[in-house]
Coordinates of C-alpha atoms and ligand atoms in Angstrom, one line a residue:
M1 CA 86.5 23.2 78.6
D2 CA 83.5 23.9 80.7
I3 CA 83.3 27.5 82.0
R4 CA 80.5 29.0 84.1
V5 CA 79.7 32.5 85.3
G6 CA 77.6 33.2 88.4
L7 CA 76.1 36.5 89.8
G8 CA 75.2 37.2 93.4
H9 CA 73.7 40.1 95.2
D10 CA 72.8 40.9 98.8
T11 CA 71.4 43.7 100.9
H12 CA 71.2 43.9 104.7
R13 CA 70.0 46.7 107.0
L14 CA 72.4 48.5 109.2
E15 CA 71.8 48.3 112.9
E16 CA 73.6 50.1 115.7
G17 CA 75.8 48.0 117.9
R18 CA 76.0 44.9 115.6
P19 CA 79.4 43.8 114.5
L20 CA 80.2 44.7 110.9
I21 CA 81.6 41.7 109.1
L22 CA 82.5 41.9 105.4
G23 CA 84.1 39.0 103.7
G24 CA 84.9 37.4 107.0
V25 CA 86.7 40.5 108.3
T26 CA 85.4 42.3 111.3
I27 CA 85.5 46.1 110.7
T28 CA 85.4 48.6 113.5
H29 CA 82.2 50.7 113.0
S30 CA 79.2 52.0 115.0
H31 CA 76.8 49.9 113.0
G32 CA 76.7 46.3 111.7
L33 CA 74.5 44.3 109.3
A34 CA 71.3 42.9 110.8
G35 CA 70.3 39.5 109.7
H36 CA 69.4 36.0 110.8
S37 CA 73.1 35.0 110.4
D38 CA 76.1 37.3 110.9
G39 CA 74.9 39.4 108.0
D40 CA 78.1 39.1 105.9
I41 CA 76.8 40.5 102.6
V42 CA 80.0 39.7 100.9
L43 CA 80.0 36.0 101.7
H44 CA 76.2 35.8 101.0
A45 CA 76.6 37.4 97.5
L46 CA 79.6 35.1 96.8
T47 CA 77.7 32.1 97.9
D48 CA 74.8 33.0 95.5
A49 CA 77.3 33.6 92.7
I50 CA 78.8 30.2 93.1
L51 CA 75.4 28.5 93.4
G52 CA 74.2 30.4 90.3
A53 CA 77.2 29.3 88.3
I54 CA 76.5 25.6 89.0
G55 CA 72.7 25.9 88.6
A56 CA 72.1 25.1 92.3
G57 CA 69.5 27.8 93.2
D58 CA 70.2 30.3 95.9
I59 CA 71.4 30.7 99.5
G60 CA 67.8 30.8 100.8
D61 CA 67.0 27.4 99.2
L62 CA 69.9 25.9 101.1
Y63 CA 69.9 27.8 104.3
P64 CA 66.4 29.2 105.0
D65 CA 66.3 32.1 107.5
T66 CA 63.3 30.3 109.1
D67 CA 65.7 27.6 110.3
A68 CA 66.9 28.2 113.8
L69 CA 70.1 26.3 112.9
W70 CA 71.4 29.3 111.0
K71 CA 70.6 31.9 113.6
G72 CA 73.8 33.9 114.2
A73 CA 75.7 31.6 111.9
N74 CA 79.1 32.4 110.6
S75 CA 78.5 32.9 106.9
R76 CA 81.6 31.0 106.1
L77 CA 79.4 27.9 106.6
F78 CA 77.2 29.0 103.6
L79 CA 80.2 29.7 101.4
D80 CA 81.7 26.4 102.3
G81 CA 78.4 24.6 101.5
A82 CA 78.3 26.2 98.1
M83 CA 82.0 25.4 97.4
A84 CA 81.4 21.8 98.4
R85 CA 78.6 21.6 95.8
M86 CA 80.8 23.3 93.3
Q87 CA 83.7 20.9 93.9
G88 CA 81.3 18.0 93.8
Q89 CA 80.5 19.0 90.2
G90 CA 84.2 19.2 89.4
F91 CA 84.5 23.0 89.2
E92 CA 87.1 25.4 90.6
V93 CA 87.2 29.2 90.9
I94 CA 89.0 31.1 88.2
N95 CA 88.3 34.6 89.7
A96 CA 85.8 36.6 91.7
D97 CA 85.0 40.3 91.3
I98 CA 83.1 42.0 94.2
I99 CA 81.5 45.4 94.7
I100 CA 80.6 46.5 98.2
H101 CA 78.2 49.4 98.4
A102 CA 78.7 51.3 101.7
Q103 CA 78.4 55.0 102.5
N104 CA 80.4 54.5 105.7
P105 CA 83.0 53.6 106.9
K106 CA 85.5 54.2 104.2
L107 CA 86.5 50.7 103.1
G108 CA 89.7 51.6 101.2
P109 CA 91.9 50.6 104.1
S110 CA 90.1 47.2 104.5
K111 CA 89.9 46.2 100.9
D112 CA 93.2 44.2 100.9
L113 CA 92.2 42.4 104.2
I114 CA 88.9 41.4 102.7
K115 CA 90.5 40.3 99.5
N116 CA 93.0 38.1 101.3
Q117 CA 90.4 36.6 103.5
V118 CA 88.0 35.9 100.7
A119 CA 90.8 34.4 98.6
S120 CA 91.8 32.1 101.4
F121 CA 88.1 31.0 101.8
L122 CA 87.9 30.3 98.0
G123 CA 91.3 28.6 98.0
V124 CA 92.7 30.8 95.3
D125 CA 95.6 33.3 95.0
P126 CA 94.6 36.8 96.2
Q127 CA 95.2 38.2 92.7
R128 CA 92.2 36.2 91.6
V129 CA 89.9 38.2 93.9
N130 CA 89.1 41.9 93.4
I131 CA 87.2 44.0 95.9
K132 CA 85.7 47.4 94.9
A133 CA 84.0 49.8 97.3
K134 CA 81.4 52.3 96.3
T135 CA 79.5 54.9 98.4
G136 CA 75.8 55.6 97.8
E137 CA 76.6 59.3 97.0
K138 CA 74.5 60.1 100.1
V139 CA 71.2 59.1 98.3
G140 CA 69.0 56.0 98.5
H141 CA 69.2 53.3 101.2
I142 CA 73.0 53.0 100.8
G143 CA 73.7 56.7 100.9
R144 CA 71.4 57.3 103.9
M145 CA 73.3 54.6 105.7
E146 CA 70.2 52.4 106.2
A147 CA 71.8 49.4 104.5
M148 CA 74.9 48.0 102.8
A149 CA 74.8 45.9 99.6
C150 CA 77.2 43.7 97.7
Q151 CA 77.4 42.3 94.2
A152 CA 79.7 39.4 93.3
V153 CA 80.5 37.7 90.0
V154 CA 82.5 34.5 89.8
L155 CA 83.9 32.5 87.0
L156 CA 84.4 28.8 87.4
Q157 CA 86.0 26.1 85.3
K158 CA 85.7 22.4 85.3
D159 CA 88.8 20.8 86.7
F160 CA 89.8 18.1 84.2
G161 CA 92.9 17.2 86.2
G162 CA 91.3 14.9 88.7
R163 CA 88.4 12.5 88.9
D164 CA 85.7 12.0 86.3
H165 CA 82.8 14.4 86.8
D166 CA 79.5 14.0 85.1
A167 CA 77.3 15.6 87.7
Ligands
MG201 MG1 72.1 37.9 103.2

């Protein structure tokens, strides 16, 4: 059996008036994440975790923020691109564990929504996705509400049930 682990991380600045989108879920808040795309740190970290697991570089290699094509992009596009590569190599997701670092708003009430949305994007049962939320203890860039960050780890396995994959 071929099993791979991948790690992803992302940080985005907070900006007043931007929509706050975490794991594809829009969360009511005064500030959102600035960025060339929609700033969804959860999907960016997950995309990097998957790309890492299959040895395919990082999100910036595939979707450079100098490319006008990705301006304001829905980050689902990036995740779908990474998943297509993953599937092309014959892998499927076993599980994903995700930490969102945010001082505000309190993400407790949104964790299940984010989990269910991310699970549906990954095509797995929600019990295979875990969302943790941490504050910045009011210190550092997270605690001062200058930014949010996300870490994601994924485990993949080669799907031996279907076609022959040697990629
Ligand atoms: Mg990003």
